[in-house]
Coordinates of C-alpha atoms in Angstrom, one line a residue:
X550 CA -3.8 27.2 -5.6
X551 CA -2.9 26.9 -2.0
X552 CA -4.6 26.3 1.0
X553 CA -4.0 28.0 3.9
X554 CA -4.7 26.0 7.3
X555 CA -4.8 28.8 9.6
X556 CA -1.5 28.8 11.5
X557 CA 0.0 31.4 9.2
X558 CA 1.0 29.6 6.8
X559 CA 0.5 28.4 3.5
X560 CA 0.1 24.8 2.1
X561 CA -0.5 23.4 -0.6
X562 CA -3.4 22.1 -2.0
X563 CA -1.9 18.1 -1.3
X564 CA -0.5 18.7 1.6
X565 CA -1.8 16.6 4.3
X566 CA 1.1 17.4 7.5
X567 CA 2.8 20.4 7.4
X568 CA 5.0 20.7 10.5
X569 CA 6.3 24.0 12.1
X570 CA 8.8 25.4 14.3
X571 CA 8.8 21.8 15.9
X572 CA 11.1 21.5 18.9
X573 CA 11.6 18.9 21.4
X574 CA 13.2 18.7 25.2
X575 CA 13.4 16.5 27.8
X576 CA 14.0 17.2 31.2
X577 CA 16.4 14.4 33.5
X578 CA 15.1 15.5 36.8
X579 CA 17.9 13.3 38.2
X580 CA 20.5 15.3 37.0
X581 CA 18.6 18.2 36.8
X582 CA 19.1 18.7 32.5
X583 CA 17.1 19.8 30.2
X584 CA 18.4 17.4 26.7
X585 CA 17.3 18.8 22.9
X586 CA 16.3 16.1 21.3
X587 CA 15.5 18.2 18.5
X588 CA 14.7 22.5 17.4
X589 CA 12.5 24.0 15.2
X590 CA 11.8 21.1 12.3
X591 CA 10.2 22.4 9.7
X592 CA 8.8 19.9 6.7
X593 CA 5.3 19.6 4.4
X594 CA 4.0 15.6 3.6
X595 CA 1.8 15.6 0.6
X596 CA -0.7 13.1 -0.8
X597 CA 1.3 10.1 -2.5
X598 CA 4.5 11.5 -1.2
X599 CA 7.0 9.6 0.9
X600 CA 9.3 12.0 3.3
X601 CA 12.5 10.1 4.8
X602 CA 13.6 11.6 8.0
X603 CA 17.7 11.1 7.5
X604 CA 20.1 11.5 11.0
X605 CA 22.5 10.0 12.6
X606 CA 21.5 7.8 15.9
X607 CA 20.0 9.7 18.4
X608 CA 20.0 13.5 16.1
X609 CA 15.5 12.7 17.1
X610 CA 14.4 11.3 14.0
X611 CA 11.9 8.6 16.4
X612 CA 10.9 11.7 18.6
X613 CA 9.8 13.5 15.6
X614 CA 7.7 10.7 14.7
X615 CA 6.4 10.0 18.1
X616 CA 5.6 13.8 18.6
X617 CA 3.3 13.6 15.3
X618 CA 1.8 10.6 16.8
X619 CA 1.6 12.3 20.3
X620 CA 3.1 10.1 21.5
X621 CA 5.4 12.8 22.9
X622 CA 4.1 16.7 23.5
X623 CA 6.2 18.8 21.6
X624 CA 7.9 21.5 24.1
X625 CA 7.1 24.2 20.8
X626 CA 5.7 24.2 17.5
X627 CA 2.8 22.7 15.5
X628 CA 2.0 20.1 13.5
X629 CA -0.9 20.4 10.9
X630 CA -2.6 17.6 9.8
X631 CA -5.3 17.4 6.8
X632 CA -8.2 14.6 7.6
X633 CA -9.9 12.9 5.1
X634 CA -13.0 15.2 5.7
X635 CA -10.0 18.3 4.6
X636 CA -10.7 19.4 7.9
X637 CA -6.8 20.6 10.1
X638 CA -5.9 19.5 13.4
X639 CA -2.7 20.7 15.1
X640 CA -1.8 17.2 16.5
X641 CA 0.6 19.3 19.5
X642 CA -2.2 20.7 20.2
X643 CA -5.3 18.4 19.9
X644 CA -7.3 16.9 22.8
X645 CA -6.8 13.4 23.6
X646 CA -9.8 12.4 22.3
X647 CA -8.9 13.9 18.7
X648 CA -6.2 12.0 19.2
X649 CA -7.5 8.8 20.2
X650 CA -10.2 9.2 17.2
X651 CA -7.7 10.1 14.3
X652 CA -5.5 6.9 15.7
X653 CA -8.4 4.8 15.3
X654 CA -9.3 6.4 11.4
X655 CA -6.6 7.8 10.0
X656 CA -3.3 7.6 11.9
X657 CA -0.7 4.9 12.2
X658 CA 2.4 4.5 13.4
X659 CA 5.4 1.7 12.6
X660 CA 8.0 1.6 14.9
X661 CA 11.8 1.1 13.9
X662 CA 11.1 -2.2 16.5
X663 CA 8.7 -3.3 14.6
X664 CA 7.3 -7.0 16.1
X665 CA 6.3 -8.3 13.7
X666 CA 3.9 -11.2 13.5
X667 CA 6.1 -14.2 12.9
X668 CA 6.7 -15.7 9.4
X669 CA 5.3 -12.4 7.6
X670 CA 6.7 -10.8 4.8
X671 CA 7.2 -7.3 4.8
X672 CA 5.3 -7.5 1.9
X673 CA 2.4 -9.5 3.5
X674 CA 2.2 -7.1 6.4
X675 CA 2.0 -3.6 4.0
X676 CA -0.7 -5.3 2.5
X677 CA -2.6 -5.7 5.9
X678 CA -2.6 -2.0 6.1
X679 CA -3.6 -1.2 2.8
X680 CA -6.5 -3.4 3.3
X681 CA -7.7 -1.9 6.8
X682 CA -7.5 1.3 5.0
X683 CA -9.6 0.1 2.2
X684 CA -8.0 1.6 -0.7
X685 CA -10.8 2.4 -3.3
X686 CA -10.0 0.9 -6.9
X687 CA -6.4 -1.0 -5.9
X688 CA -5.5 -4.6 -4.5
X689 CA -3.9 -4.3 -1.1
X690 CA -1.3 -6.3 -2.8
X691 CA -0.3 -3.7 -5.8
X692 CA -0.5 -0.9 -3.2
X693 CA 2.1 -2.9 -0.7
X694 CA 4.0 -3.9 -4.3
X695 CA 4.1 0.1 -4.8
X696 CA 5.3 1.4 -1.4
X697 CA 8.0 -1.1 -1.5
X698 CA 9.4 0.0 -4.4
X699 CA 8.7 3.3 -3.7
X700 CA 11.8 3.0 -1.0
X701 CA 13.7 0.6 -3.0
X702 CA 12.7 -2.7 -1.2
X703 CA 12.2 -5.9 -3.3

């Protein structure tokens, strides 16, 4: 069965992010340029699924992350985003105070400069997260265990 989320398209019932037409530019008013970071990404996240965003230095990967974040505004598309009530928010387009609420429930974001807190295993640091998401029926330790064999880390 699928689900649609109102942006003319369909998802699937597990999907939780479905990104669309998803474009980013900056503008270097120095030297008067406009720089793509990256045009028209298209991808769907489901539940229990892990997505890898795979590019070579600088092909955006970070400014597609920081855009779903909001960190950044995307210059065009949308990005769909399933809340634990099933309710959709387009993250480009959400008020700042969606934002700032879904940050402090449901959203996170890990850096590639991660600073970490000193003498903390990977391990030991997934397993924070699990617990501040409280993760019904699993030890934040088997759920850290999982994700990082998930991506191949011992």
């Amino acid at each position: 069965m699928n689900a649609g989320n109102g942006h003319g398209f369909l998802a699937s019932e597990s999907s939780v992010l479905n990104v669309e037409g998803l474009s980013k530019q900056f503008y270097i008013y120095e030297r008067e340029r406009r720089i793509v970071a990256f045009e028209s990404i298209n991808f769907v996240a489901s539940t229990r699924q892990f997505v890898c965003l795979v590019g070579a230095s600088g092909s955006g990967k970070s400014s597609i992350l920081k855009c779903i974040y909001r960190t950044y505004l995307p210059t065009a598309g949308s990005i769909d985003y399933k809340s634990r009530d099933g309710s959709w928010t387009d993250l480009a387009h959400a008020s700042n105070s969606e934002m700032l609420a879904l940050r402090r429930s449901e959203i996170r974001f890990v850096s590639q400069f991660l600073s970490a807190v000193p003498r903390r295993t990977s391990l030991q640091i997934i397993e924070r997260a699990a617990q501040d998401n409280k993760q019904a029926n699993s030890l934040p330790e088997d759920i850290a265990k999982s994700c990082l064999q998930k991506v191949g880390l011992p």
